[in-house]
Amino acid sequence: SATILLLRDGASGLEVFMVKRHHQIDFASGALVFPGGKLDPHDNDPALRSHADGAESLDDLRLSLAACAIREGFEESGILLARKPGTSTYIDAATSSALSPWRPKLNNSEVGLTEFLTRESLRLACDALVPFAHWVTPTFMPKRFDTYFYLAATPPGQLGRHDGSESVDSVWVNPNEAIEDKRWTIIFPTKMNLLKLGKAKSVADAVAAARSQPVVTVEPTVVTRDGKQLLTIPPEAGYGAIEEPLSSIRG
């Protein structure tokens, strides 16, 4: 699966777009999360390579993950990282808004990205994504995910809005304020990535930091200390020395 952290510089500094999951969703129901989801079979379409900027630097798996991240971002926020052929600038807010009828069709896998991009004469901006994190669900969890996280600066003017089905609310929020605000439920991986992102003061800082640091796979493990079970993650992954109660994991 793939997740996208859409960033902008706001009044309170760095902000990230997050959505509140519908309570009937079977994973992280009711939680505040980043847009993301499972790879769709259409994301593996070989023809997609000829419609994606930056594809030449990605193998087939990485291209499908990048496509998934951008597709999920569009489905869940309406923000689309795409360009018209032959241009170096993103599509504008009016264009992305006009493309909104495609969101449910892509979400339901009625069409794939290749058809969407072909019919709308667009190119996917895979080169806009910066690898940020890679998390694998612990072995003891009943439902496991292998998730790649990407950063991307949000195209100017594209404001974002939740889809009203999988997500029922959305917010642009400073990463540290999201953690501190008790109104929201935030699951362990999301909290850790907010903490990591919150070290940056601006979009430029966040992107530069992500480009300079290798992505280390995180598969949380459990240790027992003073009779308590604690979740730990590799310190070399860039999150610091983390020990959280096992109850922090919520699915």
GROMACS .gro file of C-alpha atoms in nm:
model
  251
    1SER     CA    1   0.000   0.000   0.000
    2ALA     CA    2   0.103   0.363  -0.039
    3THR     CA    3   0.035   0.681   0.158
    4ILE     CA    4   0.091   1.044   0.063
    5LEU     CA    5   0.170   1.336   0.293
    6LEU     CA    6   0.054   1.643   0.102
    7LEU     CA    7   0.234   1.949   0.240
    8ARG     CA    8   0.194   2.325   0.233
    9ASP     CA    9   0.328   2.624   0.423
   10GLY     CA   10   0.050   2.773   0.635
   11ALA     CA   11  -0.002   3.033   0.903
   12SER     CA   12   0.127   2.799   1.173
   13GLY     CA   13   0.422   2.681   0.966
   14LEU     CA   14   0.433   2.345   0.795
   15GLU     CA   15   0.090   2.188   0.738
   16VAL     CA   16  -0.013   1.844   0.614
   17PHE     CA   17  -0.346   1.736   0.469
   18MET     CA   18  -0.525   1.470   0.677
   19VAL     CA   19  -0.863   1.300   0.658
   20LYS     CA   20  -1.088   1.145   0.920
   21ARG     CA   21  -1.175   0.789   0.831
   22HIS     CA   22  -1.540   0.681   0.813
   23HIS     CA   23  -1.640   0.485   1.123
   24GLN     CA   24  -1.751   0.190   0.908
   25ILE     CA   25  -1.409   0.146   0.745
   26ASP     CA   26  -1.253  -0.176   0.877
   27PHE     CA   27  -0.906  -0.028   0.937
   28ALA     CA   28  -0.839   0.282   1.150
   29SER     CA   29  -1.209   0.363   1.162
   30GLY     CA   30  -1.270   0.716   1.288
   31ALA     CA   31  -0.899   0.796   1.300
   32LEU     CA   32  -0.719   1.095   1.151
   33VAL     CA   33  -0.488   0.964   0.878
   34PHE     CA   34  -0.299   1.063   0.565
   35PRO     CA   35  -0.461   0.975   0.230
   36GLY     CA   36  -0.356   0.629   0.117
   37GLY     CA   37  -0.460   0.276   0.037
   38LYS     CA   38  -0.387  -0.055  -0.129
   39LEU     CA   39  -0.237  -0.099  -0.472
   40ASP     CA   40  -0.507  -0.132  -0.734
   41PRO     CA   41  -0.447  -0.380  -1.021
   42HIS     CA   42  -0.464  -0.080  -1.258
   43ASP     CA   43  -0.160   0.071  -1.080
   44ASN     CA   44   0.047  -0.214  -1.227
   45ASP     CA   45  -0.052  -0.138  -1.588
   46PRO     CA   46   0.274  -0.136  -1.793
   47ALA     CA   47   0.125   0.135  -2.017
   48LEU     CA   48   0.125   0.373  -1.720
   49ARG     CA   49   0.501   0.416  -1.759
   50SER     CA   50   0.454   0.623  -2.075
   51HIS     CA   51   0.219   0.860  -1.891
   52ALA     CA   52   0.435   0.933  -1.586
   53ASP     CA   53   0.706   1.195  -1.539
   54GLY     CA   54   1.001   1.048  -1.351
   55ALA     CA   55   0.915   0.688  -1.449
   56GLU     CA   56   1.260   0.630  -1.594
   57SER     CA   57   1.414   0.635  -1.245
   58LEU     CA   58   1.164   0.385  -1.098
   59ASP     CA   59   1.139   0.008  -1.129
   60ASP     CA   60   0.798  -0.146  -1.184
   61LEU     CA   61   0.717  -0.182  -0.813
   62ARG     CA   62   0.824   0.173  -0.724
   63LEU     CA   63   0.629   0.312  -1.019
   64SER     CA   64   0.313   0.130  -0.912
   65LEU     CA   65   0.357   0.255  -0.553
   66ALA     CA   66   0.408   0.613  -0.674
   67ALA     CA   67   0.101   0.585  -0.895
   68CYS     CA   68  -0.099   0.446  -0.603
   69ALA     CA   69   0.009   0.731  -0.374
   70ILE     CA   70  -0.091   0.999  -0.625
   71ARG     CA   71  -0.418   0.822  -0.712
   72GLU     CA   72  -0.514   0.782  -0.345
   73GLY     CA   73  -0.426   1.146  -0.282
   74PHE     CA   74  -0.657   1.252  -0.564
   75GLU     CA   75  -0.939   1.019  -0.460
   76GLU     CA   76  -0.934   1.127  -0.097
   77SER     CA   77  -0.847   1.498  -0.129
   78GLY     CA   78  -0.909   1.610  -0.487
   79ILE     CA   79  -0.546   1.724  -0.504
   80LEU     CA   80  -0.382   1.588  -0.818
   81LEU     CA   81  -0.010   1.580  -0.888
   82ALA     CA   82  -0.026   1.596  -1.266
   83ARG     CA   83   0.083   1.809  -1.560
   84LYS     CA   84  -0.021   1.869  -1.915
   85PRO     CA   85   0.220   1.707  -2.164
   86GLY     CA   86   0.519   1.925  -2.246
   87THR     CA   87   0.482   2.149  -1.941
   88SER     CA   88   0.676   2.169  -1.616
   89THR     CA   89   0.395   2.316  -1.404
   90TYR     CA   90   0.115   2.134  -1.225
   91ILE     CA   91  -0.244   2.161  -1.338
   92ASP     CA   92  -0.425   2.446  -1.164
   93ALA     CA   93  -0.702   2.434  -0.905
   94ALA     CA   94  -0.980   2.487  -1.160
   95THR     CA   95  -0.859   2.193  -1.367
   96SER     CA   96  -0.822   1.960  -1.069
   97SER     CA   97  -1.172   2.057  -0.953
   98ALA     CA   98  -1.318   1.986  -1.297
   99LEU     CA   99  -1.165   1.638  -1.281
  100SER     CA  100  -1.352   1.551  -0.959
  101PRO     CA  101  -1.605   1.320  -1.131
  102TRP     CA  102  -1.316   1.080  -1.190
  103ARG     CA  103  -1.251   1.039  -0.816
  104PRO     CA  104  -1.524   0.782  -0.740
  105LYS     CA  105  -1.456   0.598  -1.066
  106LEU     CA  106  -1.090   0.555  -0.974
  107ASN     CA  107  -1.180   0.470  -0.616
  108ASN     CA  108  -1.414   0.193  -0.731
  109SER     CA  109  -1.159   0.069  -0.987
  110GLU     CA  110  -1.408   0.130  -1.267
  111VAL     CA  111  -1.122   0.289  -1.459
  112GLY     CA  112  -0.747   0.294  -1.412
  113LEU     CA  113  -0.497   0.576  -1.415
  114THR     CA  114  -0.385   0.500  -1.770
  115GLU     CA  115  -0.736   0.554  -1.910
  116PHE     CA  116  -0.788   0.863  -1.693
  117LEU     CA  117  -0.457   1.022  -1.797
  118THR     CA  118  -0.509   0.936  -2.164
  119ARG     CA  119  -0.860   1.074  -2.185
  120GLU     CA  120  -0.773   1.394  -1.998
  121SER     CA  121  -0.432   1.439  -2.168
  122LEU     CA  122  -0.234   1.442  -1.843
  123ARG     CA  123   0.095   1.312  -1.712
  124LEU     CA  124   0.137   1.179  -1.359
  125ALA     CA  125   0.399   1.375  -1.161
  126CYS     CA  126   0.578   1.078  -1.004
  127ASP     CA  127   0.892   1.292  -0.990
  128ALA     CA  128   0.716   1.514  -0.733
  129LEU     CA  129   0.715   1.237  -0.472
  130VAL     CA  130   0.988   1.208  -0.210
  131PRO     CA  131   1.019   0.874  -0.024
  132PHE     CA  132   0.964   0.938   0.347
  133ALA     CA  133   0.904   0.612   0.533
  134HIS     CA  134   0.833   0.240   0.501
  135TRP     CA  135   0.629   0.063   0.770
  136VAL     CA  136   0.541  -0.305   0.803
  137THR     CA  137   0.271  -0.407   1.052
  138PRO     CA  138   0.397  -0.626   1.339
  139THR     CA  139   0.350  -1.001   1.296
  140PHE     CA  140   0.110  -1.028   1.590
  141MET     CA  141  -0.148  -0.795   1.433
  142PRO     CA  142  -0.452  -0.968   1.275
  143LYS     CA  143  -0.438  -0.742   0.967
  144ARG     CA  144  -0.097  -0.657   0.823
  145PHE     CA  145   0.015  -0.387   0.580
  146ASP     CA  146   0.337  -0.310   0.395
  147THR     CA  147   0.310   0.066   0.347
  148TYR     CA  148   0.532   0.319   0.171
  149PHE     CA  149   0.496   0.685   0.270
  150TYR     CA  150   0.574   0.975   0.035
  151LEU     CA  151   0.601   1.351   0.076
  152ALA     CA  152   0.484   1.599  -0.187
  153ALA     CA  153   0.447   1.974  -0.199
  154THR     CA  154   0.085   2.054  -0.284
  155PRO     CA  155   0.036   2.229  -0.620
  156PRO     CA  156  -0.041   2.601  -0.575
  157GLY     CA  157  -0.410   2.675  -0.537
  158GLN     CA  158  -0.523   2.316  -0.485
  159LEU     CA  159  -0.687   2.325  -0.141
  160GLY     CA  160  -0.814   1.971  -0.092
  161ARG     CA  161  -1.142   1.830   0.035
  162HIS     CA  162  -1.237   1.486   0.170
  163ASP     CA  163  -1.438   1.251  -0.050
  164GLY     CA  164  -1.735   1.208   0.185
  165SER     CA  165  -1.731   0.828   0.163
  166GLU     CA  166  -1.411   0.669   0.296
  167SER     CA  167  -1.335   0.994   0.478
  168VAL     CA  168  -1.589   1.220   0.648
  169ASP     CA  169  -1.378   1.521   0.738
  170SER     CA  170  -1.047   1.677   0.642
  171VAL     CA  171  -0.804   1.930   0.779
  172TRP     CA  172  -0.480   2.108   0.704
  173VAL     CA  173  -0.287   2.085   1.028
  174ASN     CA  174   0.058   2.141   1.172
  175PRO     CA  175   0.203   1.795   1.250
  176ASN     CA  176   0.278   1.873   1.614
  177GLU     CA  177  -0.062   2.034   1.670
  178ALA     CA  178  -0.233   1.726   1.525
  179ILE     CA  179  -0.068   1.510   1.791
  180GLU     CA  180  -0.153   1.748   2.074
  181ASP     CA  181  -0.519   1.800   1.976
  182LYS     CA  182  -0.724   1.556   2.184
  183ARG     CA  183  -1.024   1.578   1.949
  184TRP     CA  184  -0.863   1.333   1.712
  185THR     CA  185  -0.776   0.965   1.732
  186ILE     CA  186  -0.433   0.901   1.582
  187ILE     CA  187  -0.293   0.550   1.544
  188PHE     CA  188   0.069   0.468   1.623
  189PRO     CA  189   0.226   0.477   1.272
  190THR     CA  190   0.050   0.804   1.193
  191LYS     CA  191   0.165   0.958   1.520
  192MET     CA  192   0.526   0.853   1.458
  193ASN     CA  193   0.527   0.999   1.108
  194LEU     CA  194   0.372   1.321   1.235
  195LEU     CA  195   0.651   1.341   1.495
  196LYS     CA  196   0.913   1.286   1.226
  197LEU     CA  197   0.751   1.538   0.992
  198GLY     CA  198   0.708   1.789   1.277
  199LYS     CA  199   1.085   1.837   1.301
  200ALA     CA  200   1.063   2.048   0.983
  201LYS     CA  201   0.952   2.411   0.985
  202SER     CA  202   0.853   2.437   0.619
  203VAL     CA  203   0.782   2.232   0.309
  204ALA     CA  204   1.133   2.301   0.183
  205ASP     CA  205   1.280   2.180   0.514
  206ALA     CA  206   1.072   1.863   0.510
  207VAL     CA  207   1.158   1.776   0.151
  208ALA     CA  208   1.529   1.847   0.201
  209ALA     CA  209   1.540   1.631   0.514
  210ALA     CA  210   1.361   1.343   0.342
  211ARG     CA  211   1.594   1.359   0.043
  212SER     CA  212   1.902   1.350   0.268
  213GLN     CA  213   1.796   1.056   0.487
  214PRO     CA  214   1.773   0.691   0.381
  215VAL     CA  215   1.439   0.521   0.431
  216VAL     CA  216   1.478   0.248   0.694
  217THR     CA  217   1.201  -0.011   0.713
  218VAL     CA  218   1.011   0.002   1.042
  219GLU     CA  219   0.849  -0.313   1.179
  220PRO     CA  220   0.765  -0.235   1.543
  221THR     CA  221   0.864  -0.494   1.802
  222VAL     CA  222   0.750  -0.547   2.160
  223VAL     CA  223   0.978  -0.541   2.464
  224THR     CA  224   0.887  -0.587   2.828
  225ARG     CA  225   1.018  -0.328   3.070
  226ASP     CA  226   0.916  -0.297   3.435
  227GLY     CA  227   0.632  -0.538   3.370
  228LYS     CA  228   0.493  -0.330   3.085
  229GLN     CA  229   0.482  -0.421   2.716
  230LEU     CA  230   0.626  -0.144   2.500
  231LEU     CA  231   0.646  -0.089   2.125
  232THR     CA  232   0.989   0.000   1.992
  233ILE     CA  233   1.112   0.093   1.645
  234PRO     CA  234   1.466   0.101   1.501
  235PRO     CA  235   1.644   0.420   1.616
  236GLU     CA  236   1.819   0.446   1.279
  237ALA     CA  237   1.480   0.503   1.112
  238GLY     CA  238   1.489   0.869   1.217
  239TYR     CA  239   1.214   0.877   1.478
  240GLY     CA  240   1.438   0.892   1.784
  241ALA     CA  241   1.429   0.654   2.080
  242ILE     CA  242   1.066   0.541   2.083
  243GLU     CA  243   0.903   0.327   2.350
  244GLU     CA  244   0.523   0.342   2.359
  245PRO     CA  245   0.268   0.124   2.538
  246LEU     CA  246   0.147  -0.165   2.327
  247SER     CA  247  -0.204  -0.022   2.360
  248SER     CA  248  -0.094   0.259   2.126
  249ILE     CA  249  -0.155   0.030   1.830
  250ARG     CA  250  -0.512   0.054   1.712
  251GLY     CA  251  -0.657  -0.093   1.396
   0.00000   0.00000   0.00000
